[in-house]
């Protein structure tokens, strides 16, 4: 599995950057995990939109899914001009009007996620996290390799077992350690490291960054709790799993 960061900012993107979005490539399949503000522009640096096979949305906050609407237009144009020959499948939880909006004309299909499912021959498992809006972490497995993407969450012990022995944990780190408790829907960097340590994962990448403070301090706080070096997500950062 090849995992590429398309955007790593929380709430809104910094200049020439993007919010949450990650490209997962397995053999000849291209799957987008979340599609926040700025993600499409970043995605275009890596694949043609016609080659995108599926999108999986963790939750319906704008910084994780607002570029879906522009992606729908792209699919419509590509299909009309015969530059793409199949609709795009968009996966999300089936609740409220936003799920219905994932479907567009005959070019985008909305498919509800289930606890365990297979998407393009890749195993996905979902766990509801602790967040202001319903949100799901994802565990992705192919062959003997696995990665976990927490999406947005506050501390919950259920993520420890869910992330157990993953090769890569991509974990939000929205807060500095001294801000613990400021927002119970998000983790501190130290909590991200603690989760990685308790779950026994091989590697930790922190993401979903705040727009204040020294981000290298987040990296240090996560590493201190993890007991190993930590990767900091950034546009274009790629890891082979």
Short mmCIF file of N, CA and C in Angstrom, two decimals, residues 31-121:
data_model
loop_
_atom_site.label_atom_id
_atom_site.label_comp_id
_atom_site.label_asym_id
_atom_site.label_seq_id
_atom_site.Cartn_x
_atom_site.Cartn_y
_atom_site.Cartn_z
N UNK A 31 -7.73 5.21 -4.15
CA UNK A 31 -8.85 5.51 -3.25
C UNK A 31 -8.51 6.76 -2.44
N UNK A 32 -9.44 7.68 -2.42
CA UNK A 32 -9.28 8.93 -1.67
C UNK A 32 -9.94 8.78 -0.31
N UNK A 33 -9.17 9.05 0.75
CA UNK A 33 -9.69 9.04 2.10
C UNK A 33 -9.89 10.50 2.53
N UNK A 34 -11.11 10.92 2.63
CA UNK A 34 -11.52 12.29 2.93
C UNK A 34 -11.17 13.23 1.77
N UNK A 35 -11.92 14.34 1.72
CA UNK A 35 -11.83 15.23 0.56
C UNK A 35 -12.13 16.66 1.00
N UNK A 36 -11.29 17.18 1.89
CA UNK A 36 -11.49 18.51 2.44
C UNK A 36 -11.08 19.62 1.50
N UNK A 37 -11.17 20.84 1.98
CA UNK A 37 -10.88 22.02 1.17
C UNK A 37 -9.45 21.99 0.63
N UNK A 38 -9.30 22.13 -0.69
CA UNK A 38 -7.99 22.15 -1.33
C UNK A 38 -7.48 20.80 -1.76
N UNK A 39 -8.16 19.72 -1.40
CA UNK A 39 -7.65 18.38 -1.67
C UNK A 39 -7.62 18.06 -3.17
N UNK A 40 -8.61 18.51 -3.93
CA UNK A 40 -8.62 18.19 -5.35
C UNK A 40 -7.41 18.76 -6.08
N UNK A 41 -7.06 19.99 -5.75
CA UNK A 41 -5.88 20.60 -6.36
C UNK A 41 -4.63 19.80 -6.05
N UNK A 42 -4.53 19.31 -4.83
CA UNK A 42 -3.38 18.49 -4.43
C UNK A 42 -3.41 17.13 -5.11
N UNK A 43 -4.60 16.53 -5.20
CA UNK A 43 -4.75 15.22 -5.83
C UNK A 43 -4.27 15.22 -7.27
N UNK A 44 -4.51 16.33 -7.97
CA UNK A 44 -4.14 16.43 -9.38
C UNK A 44 -2.64 16.33 -9.61
N UNK A 45 -1.84 16.51 -8.57
CA UNK A 45 -0.39 16.34 -8.69
C UNK A 45 0.02 14.88 -8.74
N UNK A 46 -0.91 13.98 -8.42
CA UNK A 46 -0.56 12.57 -8.27
C UNK A 46 -1.27 11.64 -9.25
N UNK A 47 -2.54 11.89 -9.49
CA UNK A 47 -3.28 11.06 -10.45
C UNK A 47 -4.23 11.94 -11.25
N UNK A 48 -4.67 11.44 -12.39
CA UNK A 48 -5.75 12.09 -13.14
C UNK A 48 -7.07 11.72 -12.49
N UNK A 49 -8.00 12.65 -12.45
CA UNK A 49 -9.29 12.39 -11.79
C UNK A 49 -10.00 11.20 -12.43
N UNK A 50 -9.77 10.96 -13.70
CA UNK A 50 -10.41 9.83 -14.38
C UNK A 50 -9.98 8.49 -13.80
N UNK A 51 -8.84 8.48 -13.11
CA UNK A 51 -8.31 7.23 -12.57
C UNK A 51 -8.66 6.99 -11.11
N UNK A 52 -9.48 7.87 -10.54
CA UNK A 52 -9.91 7.69 -9.15
C UNK A 52 -10.99 6.61 -9.08
N UNK A 53 -10.80 5.63 -8.20
CA UNK A 53 -11.72 4.50 -8.12
C UNK A 53 -12.80 4.65 -7.06
N UNK A 54 -12.50 5.32 -5.95
CA UNK A 54 -13.48 5.44 -4.87
C UNK A 54 -13.05 6.55 -3.92
N UNK A 55 -14.02 7.03 -3.16
CA UNK A 55 -13.76 8.01 -2.09
C UNK A 55 -14.43 7.49 -0.83
N UNK A 56 -13.74 7.60 0.30
CA UNK A 56 -14.30 7.20 1.60
C UNK A 56 -14.25 8.42 2.52
N UNK A 57 -15.41 8.82 3.03
CA UNK A 57 -15.51 10.02 3.85
C UNK A 57 -15.70 9.63 5.32
N UNK A 58 -14.85 10.17 6.17
CA UNK A 58 -14.92 9.84 7.60
C UNK A 58 -16.10 10.50 8.29
N UNK A 59 -16.38 11.76 7.91
CA UNK A 59 -17.51 12.47 8.50
C UNK A 59 -17.80 13.72 7.69
N UNK A 60 -18.88 14.40 8.05
CA UNK A 60 -19.41 15.45 7.21
C UNK A 60 -19.10 16.86 7.69
N UNK A 61 -17.98 17.06 8.34
CA UNK A 61 -17.48 18.40 8.56
C UNK A 61 -16.78 18.87 7.28
N UNK A 62 -16.91 20.15 6.98
CA UNK A 62 -16.46 20.67 5.68
C UNK A 62 -14.98 20.45 5.42
N UNK A 63 -14.16 20.52 6.47
CA UNK A 63 -12.72 20.36 6.24
C UNK A 63 -12.34 18.92 5.92
N UNK A 64 -13.33 18.03 5.89
CA UNK A 64 -13.08 16.64 5.51
C UNK A 64 -13.84 16.21 4.25
N UNK A 65 -14.74 17.08 3.78
CA UNK A 65 -15.52 16.60 2.62
C UNK A 65 -15.99 17.69 1.65
N UNK A 66 -15.67 18.96 1.85
CA UNK A 66 -16.30 19.99 1.02
C UNK A 66 -15.87 19.94 -0.45
N UNK A 67 -14.69 19.40 -0.76
CA UNK A 67 -14.28 19.31 -2.17
C UNK A 67 -15.02 18.21 -2.93
N UNK A 68 -15.83 17.43 -2.23
CA UNK A 68 -16.67 16.42 -2.89
C UNK A 68 -17.54 17.07 -3.97
N UNK A 69 -18.05 18.26 -3.69
CA UNK A 69 -18.98 18.90 -4.61
C UNK A 69 -18.29 19.29 -5.92
N UNK A 70 -17.06 19.76 -5.84
CA UNK A 70 -16.30 20.04 -7.06
C UNK A 70 -15.90 18.75 -7.76
N UNK A 71 -15.60 17.72 -6.99
CA UNK A 71 -15.26 16.43 -7.58
C UNK A 71 -16.45 15.88 -8.38
N UNK A 72 -17.66 16.11 -7.89
CA UNK A 72 -18.84 15.67 -8.63
C UNK A 72 -18.91 16.35 -10.00
N UNK A 73 -18.61 17.65 -10.05
CA UNK A 73 -18.59 18.34 -11.33
C UNK A 73 -17.53 17.74 -12.25
N UNK A 74 -16.37 17.42 -11.68
CA UNK A 74 -15.30 16.81 -12.48
C UNK A 74 -15.76 15.49 -13.08
N UNK A 75 -16.44 14.67 -12.28
CA UNK A 75 -16.93 13.39 -12.78
C UNK A 75 -17.96 13.59 -13.89
N UNK A 76 -18.81 14.59 -13.73
CA UNK A 76 -19.83 14.87 -14.74
C UNK A 76 -19.18 15.26 -16.07
N UNK A 77 -18.20 16.13 -16.01
CA UNK A 77 -17.51 16.57 -17.23
C UNK A 77 -16.75 15.41 -17.87
N UNK A 78 -16.07 14.64 -17.05
CA UNK A 78 -15.29 13.51 -17.59
C UNK A 78 -16.19 12.48 -18.24
N UNK A 79 -17.34 12.21 -17.65
CA UNK A 79 -18.26 11.24 -18.22
C UNK A 79 -18.90 11.78 -19.52
N UNK A 80 -19.28 13.03 -19.53
CA UNK A 80 -19.91 13.62 -20.71
C UNK A 80 -18.94 13.66 -21.89
N UNK A 81 -17.68 13.89 -21.60
CA UNK A 81 -16.68 13.98 -22.67
C UNK A 81 -16.04 12.64 -22.98
N UNK A 82 -16.57 11.59 -22.34
CA UNK A 82 -16.10 10.22 -22.55
C UNK A 82 -14.62 10.03 -22.19
N UNK A 83 -14.16 10.84 -21.22
CA UNK A 83 -12.81 10.66 -20.68
C UNK A 83 -12.81 9.79 -19.43
N UNK A 84 -14.00 9.36 -19.04
CA UNK A 84 -14.15 8.40 -17.94
C UNK A 84 -15.34 7.53 -18.27
N UNK A 85 -15.23 6.23 -17.99
CA UNK A 85 -16.29 5.31 -18.42
C UNK A 85 -17.06 4.66 -17.29
N UNK A 86 -16.85 5.12 -16.04
CA UNK A 86 -17.61 4.54 -14.94
C UNK A 86 -17.91 5.60 -13.89
N UNK A 87 -19.07 5.51 -13.23
CA UNK A 87 -19.36 6.44 -12.13
C UNK A 87 -18.38 6.25 -10.97
N UNK A 88 -18.28 7.29 -10.16
CA UNK A 88 -17.44 7.24 -8.97
C UNK A 88 -18.28 6.84 -7.77
N UNK A 89 -17.78 5.89 -6.98
CA UNK A 89 -18.48 5.47 -5.76
C UNK A 89 -17.93 6.25 -4.58
N UNK A 90 -18.83 6.88 -3.84
CA UNK A 90 -18.45 7.65 -2.65
C UNK A 90 -19.09 6.99 -1.44
N UNK A 91 -18.27 6.61 -0.47
CA UNK A 91 -18.72 5.90 0.72
C UNK A 91 -18.80 6.87 1.90
N UNK A 92 -19.88 6.80 2.64
CA UNK A 92 -20.04 7.60 3.85
C UNK A 92 -21.13 6.98 4.70
N UNK A 93 -21.32 7.49 5.91
CA UNK A 93 -22.36 6.90 6.75
C UNK A 93 -23.72 7.46 6.33
N UNK A 94 -24.72 6.59 6.38
CA UNK A 94 -26.06 6.90 5.88
C UNK A 94 -26.87 7.57 6.97
N UNK A 95 -26.74 8.89 7.03
CA UNK A 95 -27.48 9.64 8.05
C UNK A 95 -27.61 11.08 7.58
N UNK A 96 -28.84 11.56 7.50
CA UNK A 96 -29.07 12.95 7.16
C UNK A 96 -28.97 13.25 5.68
N UNK A 97 -29.16 14.54 5.37
CA UNK A 97 -29.20 14.97 3.98
C UNK A 97 -27.84 14.92 3.30
N UNK A 98 -26.76 15.09 4.05
CA UNK A 98 -25.44 15.15 3.42
C UNK A 98 -25.11 13.84 2.73
N UNK A 99 -25.47 12.72 3.33
CA UNK A 99 -25.20 11.44 2.67
C UNK A 99 -25.88 11.39 1.31
N UNK A 100 -27.10 11.87 1.24
CA UNK A 100 -27.83 11.86 -0.04
C UNK A 100 -27.13 12.74 -1.07
N UNK A 101 -26.48 13.80 -0.59
CA UNK A 101 -25.80 14.72 -1.50
C UNK A 101 -24.52 14.14 -2.09
N UNK A 102 -24.04 13.03 -1.52
CA UNK A 102 -22.85 12.39 -2.09
C UNK A 102 -23.14 11.83 -3.48
N UNK A 103 -24.41 11.50 -3.73
CA UNK A 103 -24.82 11.03 -5.05
C UNK A 103 -25.08 12.24 -5.94
N UNK A 104 -24.67 12.12 -7.21
CA UNK A 104 -24.84 13.24 -8.14
C UNK A 104 -25.13 12.71 -9.53
N UNK A 105 -26.30 13.11 -10.05
CA UNK A 105 -26.73 12.67 -11.38
C UNK A 105 -26.51 11.16 -11.50
N UNK A 106 -25.92 10.74 -12.60
CA UNK A 106 -25.58 9.33 -12.77
C UNK A 106 -24.08 9.11 -12.73
N UNK A 107 -23.35 10.11 -12.18
CA UNK A 107 -21.88 10.05 -12.24
C UNK A 107 -21.23 9.75 -10.89
N UNK A 108 -21.97 9.93 -9.80
CA UNK A 108 -21.46 9.62 -8.46
C UNK A 108 -22.53 8.85 -7.69
N UNK A 109 -22.15 7.70 -7.16
CA UNK A 109 -23.05 6.90 -6.36
C UNK A 109 -22.69 7.03 -4.89
N UNK A 110 -23.69 7.13 -4.03
CA UNK A 110 -23.47 7.16 -2.59
C UNK A 110 -23.73 5.77 -2.03
N UNK A 111 -22.75 5.23 -1.31
CA UNK A 111 -22.87 3.89 -0.74
C UNK A 111 -22.61 3.99 0.77
N UNK A 112 -23.52 3.45 1.60
CA UNK A 112 -23.31 3.53 3.04
C UNK A 112 -22.21 2.59 3.52
N UNK A 113 -21.41 3.08 4.45
CA UNK A 113 -20.39 2.22 5.05
C UNK A 113 -21.05 1.27 6.04
N UNK A 114 -20.43 0.12 6.23
CA UNK A 114 -20.82 -0.83 7.26
C UNK A 114 -19.59 -1.08 8.12
N UNK A 115 -19.76 -1.76 9.23
CA UNK A 115 -18.63 -1.93 10.15
C UNK A 115 -17.43 -2.57 9.47
N UNK A 116 -17.68 -3.58 8.66
CA UNK A 116 -16.63 -4.21 7.88
C UNK A 116 -17.11 -4.33 6.43
N UNK A 117 -16.24 -3.98 5.51
CA UNK A 117 -16.62 -4.08 4.11
C UNK A 117 -15.37 -4.13 3.24
N UNK A 118 -15.57 -4.52 2.00
CA UNK A 118 -14.48 -4.57 1.03
C UNK A 118 -14.72 -3.50 -0.03
N UNK A 119 -13.71 -2.69 -0.25
CA UNK A 119 -13.78 -1.64 -1.26
C UNK A 119 -12.62 -1.86 -2.23
N UNK A 120 -12.95 -2.13 -3.48
CA UNK A 120 -11.93 -2.38 -4.50
C UNK A 120 -10.94 -3.46 -4.04
N UNK A 121 -11.46 -4.53 -3.47
CA UNK A 121 -10.67 -5.68 -3.00
C UNK A 121 -9.74 -5.36 -1.82
#
